[in-house]
Amino acid sequence: MSADLIKQLGAKLLSGEIRVVDLSGTLGPKTPLLKLPPDFAKNTPPVEIHKISEYDEDGPFFAWNWLKLGEHSGTHFDAPHHWITGKDYEEGYTDSLDIQRVVAPVNVIDCSKESEADHDFLLTPDFVKKWEAENGEIGEGEWVVMRTDWDRRAGDEDAYLNADENGPHSPGPTPECVEYLLSKKIVGWGTQCIGTDAGKAGEMDPPYPAHNFLHRDNCFGLASLANLDKLPPKGAILIAAPLKIENGTGSPIRALAIVGA
């Protein structure tokens, strides 16, 4: 039966009856990166792409580049070891995690209108429960992502980070929301913003609850996702596989979704 299902899936992919949706932003020198206060922490350097050769004297038959980038640059995956609460998991690195977990059904919670009206919009358990009443319950082992359409700002770092003298302003979950989702035994949580937390999450109790609680529970985070408006609330499969970096705390990814046409 499993072999028949895979065969049917392959045929439907080839026919276009099942589509693959790209959920990743472009990774390059203009990719927006998180900016932390200099007195708090060191920042990730900008992405660099350097040519090795391009059909020239350095390589007559081939073109290739070398890269300089952080593990958490662009559309990326947060492994449990990324946060202090997940530091003791032996399988908490990108090269030791259970890869079976990163391919799973995805729940897409649409907060785009609310986030446009209020850049500091916070997702609450009540909002999620209302969504579940309309779309079905979030299941164990599934992904949950917050659609805000924030990816439309990705071409302008200032607009994407959306910071002023009071700090960054971007939507995200409340601590209670993250705890509620984890009570459903999800595999991970994702957003379209620069990180998995709201811009004002540093002022929450505890600070940065998505990072704090997700990695405490050996779960994963996804940030800077794109094109969530192309997914249904339920019914898609998310593939979010990080690079197998030795002792990696995270990785840029090409996040993909499988969706019925």
PDB file of C-alpha atoms in Angstrom:
ATOM      1  CA  MET A   1       0.000   0.000   0.000  1.00  0.00           C
ATOM      2  CA  SER A   2       2.801   2.451   0.889  1.00  0.00           C
ATOM      3  CA  ALA A   3       4.593   1.704  -2.373  1.00  0.00           C
ATOM      4  CA  ASP A   4       1.348   2.327  -4.288  1.00  0.00           C
ATOM      5  CA  LEU A   5       0.861   5.668  -2.541  1.00  0.00           C
ATOM      6  CA  ILE A   6       4.391   6.778  -3.422  1.00  0.00           C
ATOM      7  CA  LYS A   7       3.858   5.699  -7.014  1.00  0.00           C
ATOM      8  CA  GLN A   8       0.600   7.685  -7.187  1.00  0.00           C
ATOM      9  CA  LEU A   9       2.302  10.704  -5.629  1.00  0.00           C
ATOM     10  CA  GLY A  10       5.077  10.546  -8.217  1.00  0.00           C
ATOM     11  CA  ALA A  11       2.586  10.378 -11.065  1.00  0.00           C
ATOM     12  CA  LYS A  12       0.578  13.310  -9.704  1.00  0.00           C
ATOM     13  CA  LEU A  13       3.739  15.396  -9.291  1.00  0.00           C
ATOM     14  CA  LEU A  14       4.723  14.717 -12.896  1.00  0.00           C
ATOM     15  CA  SER A  15       1.240  15.548 -14.176  1.00  0.00           C
ATOM     16  CA  GLY A  16       1.010  18.775 -12.179  1.00  0.00           C
ATOM     17  CA  GLU A  17      -1.993  17.517 -10.221  1.00  0.00           C
ATOM     18  CA  ILE A  18       0.172  18.026  -7.142  1.00  0.00           C
ATOM     19  CA  ARG A  19       2.274  21.198  -7.070  1.00  0.00           C
ATOM     20  CA  VAL A  20       5.491  22.122  -5.289  1.00  0.00           C
ATOM     21  CA  VAL A  21       5.384  25.595  -3.745  1.00  0.00           C
ATOM     22  CA  ASP A  22       8.615  27.421  -2.923  1.00  0.00           C
ATOM     23  CA  LEU A  23       8.437  28.856   0.605  1.00  0.00           C
ATOM     24  CA  SER A  24      11.912  30.407   0.587  1.00  0.00           C
ATOM     25  CA  GLY A  25      13.281  33.867  -0.030  1.00  0.00           C
ATOM     26  CA  THR A  26      16.347  34.479  -2.193  1.00  0.00           C
ATOM     27  CA  LEU A  27      19.628  34.183  -0.297  1.00  0.00           C
ATOM     28  CA  GLY A  28      22.224  36.793  -1.203  1.00  0.00           C
ATOM     29  CA  PRO A  29      24.044  39.978  -0.160  1.00  0.00           C
ATOM     30  CA  LYS A  30      20.729  41.871   0.087  1.00  0.00           C
ATOM     31  CA  THR A  31      19.001  39.268   2.282  1.00  0.00           C
ATOM     32  CA  PRO A  32      17.685  40.955   5.469  1.00  0.00           C
ATOM     33  CA  LEU A  33      19.425  39.767   8.628  1.00  0.00           C
ATOM     34  CA  LEU A  34      18.572  40.102  12.303  1.00  0.00           C
ATOM     35  CA  LYS A  35      20.115  43.143  13.975  1.00  0.00           C
ATOM     36  CA  LEU A  36      20.903  42.844  17.696  1.00  0.00           C
ATOM     37  CA  PRO A  37      22.033  45.680  19.978  1.00  0.00           C
ATOM     38  CA  PRO A  38      25.879  45.807  19.879  1.00  0.00           C
ATOM     39  CA  ASP A  39      26.049  45.807  23.682  1.00  0.00           C
ATOM     40  CA  PHE A  40      23.944  42.618  23.793  1.00  0.00           C
ATOM     41  CA  ALA A  41      25.406  40.225  21.232  1.00  0.00           C
ATOM     42  CA  LYS A  42      27.494  39.857  18.093  1.00  0.00           C
ATOM     43  CA  ASN A  43      25.561  39.928  14.790  1.00  0.00           C
ATOM     44  CA  THR A  44      25.696  37.573  11.828  1.00  0.00           C
ATOM     45  CA  PRO A  45      27.799  39.085   9.006  1.00  0.00           C
ATOM     46  CA  PRO A  46      26.133  39.870   5.675  1.00  0.00           C
ATOM     47  CA  VAL A  47      25.875  37.086   3.116  1.00  0.00           C
ATOM     48  CA  GLU A  48      28.753  37.092   0.638  1.00  0.00           C
ATOM     49  CA  ILE A  49      28.996  35.232  -2.680  1.00  0.00           C
ATOM     50  CA  HIS A  50      32.450  35.008  -4.261  1.00  0.00           C
ATOM     51  CA  LYS A  51      33.227  33.624  -7.694  1.00  0.00           C
ATOM     52  CA  ILE A  52      35.787  30.843  -7.969  1.00  0.00           C
ATOM     53  CA  SER A  53      35.585  30.505 -11.739  1.00  0.00           C
ATOM     54  CA  GLU A  54      33.204  31.010 -14.639  1.00  0.00           C
ATOM     55  CA  TYR A  55      34.533  29.321 -17.788  1.00  0.00           C
ATOM     56  CA  ASP A  56      37.836  31.219 -17.495  1.00  0.00           C
ATOM     57  CA  GLU A  57      41.480  30.691 -16.557  1.00  0.00           C
ATOM     58  CA  ASP A  58      40.452  29.712 -13.010  1.00  0.00           C
ATOM     59  CA  GLY A  59      38.197  26.950 -14.325  1.00  0.00           C
ATOM     60  CA  PRO A  60      37.725  26.674 -18.101  1.00  0.00           C
ATOM     61  CA  PHE A  61      34.738  24.309 -18.190  1.00  0.00           C
ATOM     62  CA  PHE A  62      32.738  25.216 -15.079  1.00  0.00           C
ATOM     63  CA  ALA A  63      31.267  27.987 -12.958  1.00  0.00           C
ATOM     64  CA  TRP A  64      31.104  27.889  -9.166  1.00  0.00           C
ATOM     65  CA  ASN A  65      31.209  30.135  -6.118  1.00  0.00           C
ATOM     66  CA  TRP A  66      32.147  30.083  -2.461  1.00  0.00           C
ATOM     67  CA  LEU A  67      29.894  31.558   0.201  1.00  0.00           C
ATOM     68  CA  LYS A  68      30.156  33.343   3.519  1.00  0.00           C
ATOM     69  CA  LEU A  69      26.937  33.171   5.518  1.00  0.00           C
ATOM     70  CA  GLY A  70      25.522  32.498   8.943  1.00  0.00           C
ATOM     71  CA  GLU A  71      23.536  29.420   9.894  1.00  0.00           C
ATOM     72  CA  HIS A  72      20.506  31.628  10.570  1.00  0.00           C
ATOM     73  CA  SER A  73      20.568  33.730   7.391  1.00  0.00           C
ATOM     74  CA  GLY A  74      17.527  34.169   5.158  1.00  0.00           C
ATOM     75  CA  THR A  75      14.851  31.484   5.176  1.00  0.00           C
ATOM     76  CA  HIS A  76      16.282  29.211   7.817  1.00  0.00           C
ATOM     77  CA  PHE A  77      15.829  26.385  10.292  1.00  0.00           C
ATOM     78  CA  ASP A  78      16.430  26.714  14.047  1.00  0.00           C
ATOM     79  CA  ALA A  79      17.593  23.482  15.681  1.00  0.00           C
ATOM     80  CA  PRO A  80      17.108  22.997  19.450  1.00  0.00           C
ATOM     81  CA  HIS A  81      20.782  23.676  20.208  1.00  0.00           C
ATOM     82  CA  HIS A  82      20.278  27.232  18.867  1.00  0.00           C
ATOM     83  CA  TRP A  83      18.809  28.289  22.240  1.00  0.00           C
ATOM     84  CA  ILE A  84      20.106  27.729  25.737  1.00  0.00           C
ATOM     85  CA  THR A  85      16.960  25.812  26.716  1.00  0.00           C
ATOM     86  CA  GLY A  86      17.744  23.163  24.075  1.00  0.00           C
ATOM     87  CA  LYS A  87      21.484  22.899  24.615  1.00  0.00           C
ATOM     88  CA  ASP A  88      21.443  19.439  26.233  1.00  0.00           C
ATOM     89  CA  TYR A  89      19.673  17.499  23.479  1.00  0.00           C
ATOM     90  CA  GLU A  90      22.111  15.099  21.806  1.00  0.00           C
ATOM     91  CA  GLU A  91      19.833  15.109  18.748  1.00  0.00           C
ATOM     92  CA  GLY A  92      19.496  18.900  18.902  1.00  0.00           C
ATOM     93  CA  TYR A  93      21.905  19.686  16.054  1.00  0.00           C
ATOM     94  CA  THR A  94      21.253  19.778  12.316  1.00  0.00           C
ATOM     95  CA  ASP A  95      23.407  16.666  11.802  1.00  0.00           C
ATOM     96  CA  SER A  96      21.847  14.638  14.612  1.00  0.00           C
ATOM     97  CA  LEU A  97      18.124  15.463  14.507  1.00  0.00           C
ATOM     98  CA  ASP A  98      15.523  12.916  13.422  1.00  0.00           C
ATOM     99  CA  ILE A  99      15.056  13.831   9.754  1.00  0.00           C
ATOM    100  CA  GLN A 100      11.703  12.007   9.662  1.00  0.00           C
ATOM    101  CA  ARG A 101      10.250  14.870  11.721  1.00  0.00           C
ATOM    102  CA  VAL A 102      10.984  17.714   9.294  1.00  0.00           C
ATOM    103  CA  VAL A 103       8.539  16.478   6.628  1.00  0.00           C
ATOM    104  CA  ALA A 104       5.013  16.811   7.989  1.00  0.00           C
ATOM    105  CA  PRO A 105       1.533  18.276   7.433  1.00  0.00           C
ATOM    106  CA  VAL A 106       1.405  22.037   7.895  1.00  0.00           C
ATOM    107  CA  ASN A 107      -1.242  24.239   9.493  1.00  0.00           C
ATOM    108  CA  VAL A 108      -1.287  27.772   8.050  1.00  0.00           C
ATOM    109  CA  ILE A 109      -2.853  30.322  10.404  1.00  0.00           C
ATOM    110  CA  ASP A 110      -3.752  33.443   8.419  1.00  0.00           C
ATOM    111  CA  CYS A 111      -3.032  36.611  10.421  1.00  0.00           C
ATOM    112  CA  SER A 112      -2.239  38.776   7.402  1.00  0.00           C
ATOM    113  CA  LYS A 113      -5.039  41.316   7.872  1.00  0.00           C
ATOM    114  CA  GLU A 114      -4.365  41.660  11.582  1.00  0.00           C
ATOM    115  CA  SER A 115      -0.621  42.044  10.981  1.00  0.00           C
ATOM    116  CA  GLU A 116      -1.143  44.713   8.338  1.00  0.00           C
ATOM    117  CA  ALA A 117      -3.370  46.696  10.712  1.00  0.00           C
ATOM    118  CA  ASP A 118      -1.043  46.221  13.706  1.00  0.00           C
ATOM    119  CA  HIS A 119       2.649  45.504  13.109  1.00  0.00           C
ATOM    120  CA  ASP A 120       2.925  44.377  16.744  1.00  0.00           C
ATOM    121  CA  PHE A 121       0.038  41.906  16.387  1.00  0.00           C
ATOM    122  CA  LEU A 122       0.338  38.945  18.743  1.00  0.00           C
ATOM    123  CA  LEU A 123      -1.160  35.539  18.070  1.00  0.00           C
ATOM    124  CA  THR A 124      -3.037  34.185  21.100  1.00  0.00           C
ATOM    125  CA  PRO A 125      -4.419  30.765  22.087  1.00  0.00           C
ATOM    126  CA  ASP A 126      -7.978  32.064  21.561  1.00  0.00           C
ATOM    127  CA  PHE A 127      -7.146  33.066  17.978  1.00  0.00           C
ATOM    128  CA  VAL A 128      -5.667  29.606  17.338  1.00  0.00           C
ATOM    129  CA  LYS A 129      -8.647  27.825  18.916  1.00  0.00           C
ATOM    130  CA  LYS A 130     -11.034  29.820  16.732  1.00  0.00           C
ATOM    131  CA  TRP A 131      -8.949  28.853  13.698  1.00  0.00           C
ATOM    132  CA  GLU A 132      -9.118  25.188  14.758  1.00  0.00           C
ATOM    133  CA  ALA A 133     -12.902  25.397  15.130  1.00  0.00           C
ATOM    134  CA  GLU A 134     -13.111  26.539  11.514  1.00  0.00           C
ATOM    135  CA  ASN A 135     -10.378  24.387   9.950  1.00  0.00           C
ATOM    136  CA  GLY A 136      -9.820  21.359  12.187  1.00  0.00           C
ATOM    137  CA  GLU A 137      -7.531  20.602  15.100  1.00  0.00           C
ATOM    138  CA  ILE A 138      -3.763  20.861  14.909  1.00  0.00           C
ATOM    139  CA  GLY A 139      -2.337  17.357  15.090  1.00  0.00           C
ATOM    140  CA  GLU A 140       0.634  15.796  16.830  1.00  0.00           C
ATOM    141  CA  GLY A 141       3.865  15.990  14.838  1.00  0.00           C
ATOM    142  CA  GLU A 142       2.573  18.717  12.506  1.00  0.00           C
ATOM    143  CA  TRP A 143       4.044  22.088  11.568  1.00  0.00           C
ATOM    144  CA  VAL A 144       2.272  25.327  12.449  1.00  0.00           C
ATOM    145  CA  VAL A 145       3.129  28.519  10.550  1.00  0.00           C
ATOM    146  CA  MET A 146       1.874  32.074  10.953  1.00  0.00           C
ATOM    147  CA  ARG A 147       0.895  33.747   7.701  1.00  0.00           C
ATOM    148  CA  THR A 148       1.433  37.516   7.875  1.00  0.00           C
ATOM    149  CA  ASP A 149       2.537  38.237   4.270  1.00  0.00           C
ATOM    150  CA  TRP A 150       5.603  39.881   5.825  1.00  0.00           C
ATOM    151  CA  ASP A 151       7.665  38.343   3.006  1.00  0.00           C
ATOM    152  CA  ARG A 152       6.431  41.156   0.738  1.00  0.00           C
ATOM    153  CA  ARG A 153       8.831  43.415   2.656  1.00  0.00           C
ATOM    154  CA  ALA A 154      11.879  41.201   2.095  1.00  0.00           C
ATOM    155  CA  GLY A 155      13.282  43.361  -0.718  1.00  0.00           C
ATOM    156  CA  ASP A 156      13.769  46.263   1.722  1.00  0.00           C
ATOM    157  CA  GLU A 157      15.685  45.415   4.889  1.00  0.00           C
ATOM    158  CA  ASP A 158      14.460  48.514   6.740  1.00  0.00           C
ATOM    159  CA  ALA A 159      10.831  47.650   6.003  1.00  0.00           C
ATOM    160  CA  TYR A 160      11.425  43.997   6.839  1.00  0.00           C
ATOM    161  CA  LEU A 161      13.038  44.683  10.214  1.00  0.00           C
ATOM    162  CA  ASN A 162      10.596  47.565  10.801  1.00  0.00           C
ATOM    163  CA  ALA A 163      12.559  49.069  13.693  1.00  0.00           C
ATOM    164  CA  ASP A 164      12.392  52.517  15.294  1.00  0.00           C
ATOM    165  CA  GLU A 165      13.726  54.097  18.488  1.00  0.00           C
ATOM    166  CA  ASN A 166      11.572  51.631  20.455  1.00  0.00           C
ATOM    167  CA  GLY A 167      12.949  48.583  18.710  1.00  0.00           C
ATOM    168  CA  PRO A 168      11.599  46.256  15.987  1.00  0.00           C
ATOM    169  CA  HIS A 169       7.895  45.901  15.254  1.00  0.00           C
ATOM    170  CA  SER A 170       6.770  42.602  13.719  1.00  0.00           C
ATOM    171  CA  PRO A 171       4.018  40.081  14.508  1.00  0.00           C
ATOM    172  CA  GLY A 172       4.506  36.868  16.407  1.00  0.00           C
ATOM    173  CA  PRO A 173       3.110  34.601  19.147  1.00  0.00           C
ATOM    174  CA  THR A 174       2.458  35.263  22.810  1.00  0.00           C
ATOM    175  CA  PRO A 175       4.124  32.970  25.386  1.00  0.00           C
ATOM    176  CA  GLU A 176       0.722  31.408  26.071  1.00  0.00           C
ATOM    177  CA  CYS A 177       0.230  30.732  22.360  1.00  0.00           C
ATOM    178  CA  VAL A 178       3.543  28.893  22.056  1.00  0.00           C
ATOM    179  CA  GLU A 179       2.726  26.813  25.128  1.00  0.00           C
ATOM    180  CA  TYR A 180      -0.697  25.972  23.708  1.00  0.00           C
ATOM    181  CA  LEU A 181       0.802  24.830  20.399  1.00  0.00           C
ATOM    182  CA  LEU A 182       3.394  22.736  22.191  1.00  0.00           C
ATOM    183  CA  SER A 183       0.619  21.115  24.218  1.00  0.00           C
ATOM    184  CA  LYS A 184      -0.631  19.804  20.855  1.00  0.00           C
ATOM    185  CA  LYS A 185       2.820  18.157  20.422  1.00  0.00           C
ATOM    186  CA  ILE A 186       3.668  19.988  17.203  1.00  0.00           C
ATOM    187  CA  VAL A 187       7.053  19.426  15.552  1.00  0.00           C
ATOM    188  CA  GLY A 188       7.744  23.101  15.025  1.00  0.00           C
ATOM    189  CA  TRP A 189       6.602  26.654  14.423  1.00  0.00           C
ATOM    190  CA  GLY A 190       7.384  29.074  11.599  1.00  0.00           C
ATOM    191  CA  THR A 191       6.903  32.710  10.631  1.00  0.00           C
ATOM    192  CA  GLN A 192       7.478  35.014   7.680  1.00  0.00           C
ATOM    193  CA  CYS A 193       9.419  37.503   9.813  1.00  0.00           C
ATOM    194  CA  ILE A 194      13.139  37.698  10.581  1.00  0.00           C
ATOM    195  CA  GLY A 195      12.782  35.296  13.522  1.00  0.00           C
ATOM    196  CA  THR A 196      10.287  32.964  15.119  1.00  0.00           C
ATOM    197  CA  ASP A 197       9.372  35.531  17.795  1.00  0.00           C
ATOM    198  CA  ALA A 198       7.555  38.857  17.608  1.00  0.00           C
ATOM    199  CA  GLY A 199       9.623  42.016  17.283  1.00  0.00           C
ATOM    200  CA  LYS A 200       8.768  42.992  20.874  1.00  0.00           C
ATOM    201  CA  ALA A 201       9.392  39.494  22.259  1.00  0.00           C
ATOM    202  CA  GLY A 202      12.388  40.683  24.267  1.00  0.00           C
ATOM    203  CA  GLU A 203       9.928  42.447  26.564  1.00  0.00           C
ATOM    204  CA  MET A 204       7.848  39.310  27.191  1.00  0.00           C
ATOM    205  CA  ASP A 205       7.989  36.955  30.167  1.00  0.00           C
ATOM    206  CA  PRO A 206       9.979  34.921  29.435  1.00  0.00           C
ATOM    207  CA  PRO A 207      11.833  36.813  26.712  1.00  0.00           C
ATOM    208  CA  TYR A 208      11.632  35.296  23.220  1.00  0.00           C
ATOM    209  CA  PRO A 209       9.079  32.609  24.109  1.00  0.00           C
ATOM    210  CA  ALA A 210       9.078  30.898  20.706  1.00  0.00           C
ATOM    211  CA  HIS A 211      12.816  30.250  20.940  1.00  0.00           C
ATOM    212  CA  ASN A 212      12.666  29.547  24.664  1.00  0.00           C
ATOM    213  CA  PHE A 213       9.799  27.065  24.669  1.00  0.00           C
ATOM    214  CA  LEU A 214      10.237  25.414  21.247  1.00  0.00           C
ATOM    215  CA  HIS A 215      13.817  24.393  21.850  1.00  0.00           C
ATOM    216  CA  ARG A 216      13.130  23.483  25.473  1.00  0.00           C
ATOM    217  CA  ASP A 217      10.793  20.832  24.045  1.00  0.00           C
ATOM    218  CA  ASN A 218      13.217  19.668  21.321  1.00  0.00           C
ATOM    219  CA  CYS A 219      11.112  21.291  18.602  1.00  0.00           C
ATOM    220  CA  PHE A 220      12.127  23.289  15.553  1.00  0.00           C
ATOM    221  CA  GLY A 221      11.729  26.859  14.324  1.00  0.00           C
ATOM    222  CA  LEU A 222      11.439  28.296  10.811  1.00  0.00           C
ATOM    223  CA  ALA A 223      11.962  31.960   9.990  1.00  0.00           C
ATOM    224  CA  SER A 224      11.758  34.252   6.945  1.00  0.00           C
ATOM    225  CA  LEU A 225       9.353  31.922   5.154  1.00  0.00           C
ATOM    226  CA  ALA A 226       7.735  33.132   1.930  1.00  0.00           C
ATOM    227  CA  ASN A 227       4.592  32.500  -0.128  1.00  0.00           C
ATOM    228  CA  LEU A 228       2.423  31.197   2.680  1.00  0.00           C
ATOM    229  CA  ASP A 229      -0.494  32.867   0.881  1.00  0.00           C
ATOM    230  CA  LYS A 230      -0.201  30.067  -1.696  1.00  0.00           C
ATOM    231  CA  LEU A 231      -1.005  27.358   0.854  1.00  0.00           C
ATOM    232  CA  PRO A 232      -4.398  26.201   2.163  1.00  0.00           C
ATOM    233  CA  PRO A 233      -5.096  26.355   5.915  1.00  0.00           C
ATOM    234  CA  LYS A 234      -4.707  22.567   5.982  1.00  0.00           C
ATOM    235  CA  GLY A 235      -3.858  19.896   3.455  1.00  0.00           C
ATOM    236  CA  ALA A 236      -0.282  20.740   2.440  1.00  0.00           C
ATOM    237  CA  ILE A 237       2.930  18.929   3.374  1.00  0.00           C
ATOM    238  CA  LEU A 238       5.900  21.048   4.467  1.00  0.00           C
ATOM    239  CA  ILE A 239       9.469  19.917   3.761  1.00  0.00           C
ATOM    240  CA  ALA A 240      11.945  21.894   5.858  1.00  0.00           C
ATOM    241  CA  ALA A 241      15.256  20.034   5.791  1.00  0.00           C
ATOM    242  CA  PRO A 242      18.378  21.826   7.099  1.00  0.00           C
ATOM    243  CA  LEU A 243      21.863  21.250   5.751  1.00  0.00           C
ATOM    244  CA  LYS A 244      23.666  18.477   7.618  1.00  0.00           C
ATOM    245  CA  ILE A 245      26.179  20.824   9.251  1.00  0.00           C
ATOM    246  CA  GLU A 246      28.413  19.240  11.875  1.00  0.00           C
ATOM    247  CA  ASN A 247      27.066  20.377  15.260  1.00  0.00           C
ATOM    248  CA  GLY A 248      24.934  22.889  13.376  1.00  0.00           C
ATOM    249  CA  THR A 249      22.573  25.097  15.371  1.00  0.00           C
ATOM    250  CA  GLY A 250      20.559  25.881  12.254  1.00  0.00           C
ATOM    251  CA  SER A 251      20.780  26.223   8.512  1.00  0.00           C
ATOM    252  CA  PRO A 252      19.487  28.212   5.553  1.00  0.00           C
ATOM    253  CA  ILE A 253      16.926  26.025   3.806  1.00  0.00           C
ATOM    254  CA  ARG A 254      14.901  25.754   0.609  1.00  0.00           C
ATOM    255  CA  ALA A 255      11.574  25.217   2.336  1.00  0.00           C
ATOM    256  CA  LEU A 256       9.029  23.507   0.065  1.00  0.00           C
ATOM    257  CA  ALA A 257       5.363  22.570   0.310  1.00  0.00           C
ATOM    258  CA  ILE A 258       3.476  19.865  -1.581  1.00  0.00           C
ATOM    259  CA  VAL A 259      -0.020  21.095  -2.425  1.00  0.00           C
ATOM    260  CA  GLY A 260      -2.959  19.748  -4.368  1.00  0.00           C
ATOM    261  CA  ALA A 261      -3.648  21.669  -7.592  1.00  0.00           C
TER     262      ALA A 261
END
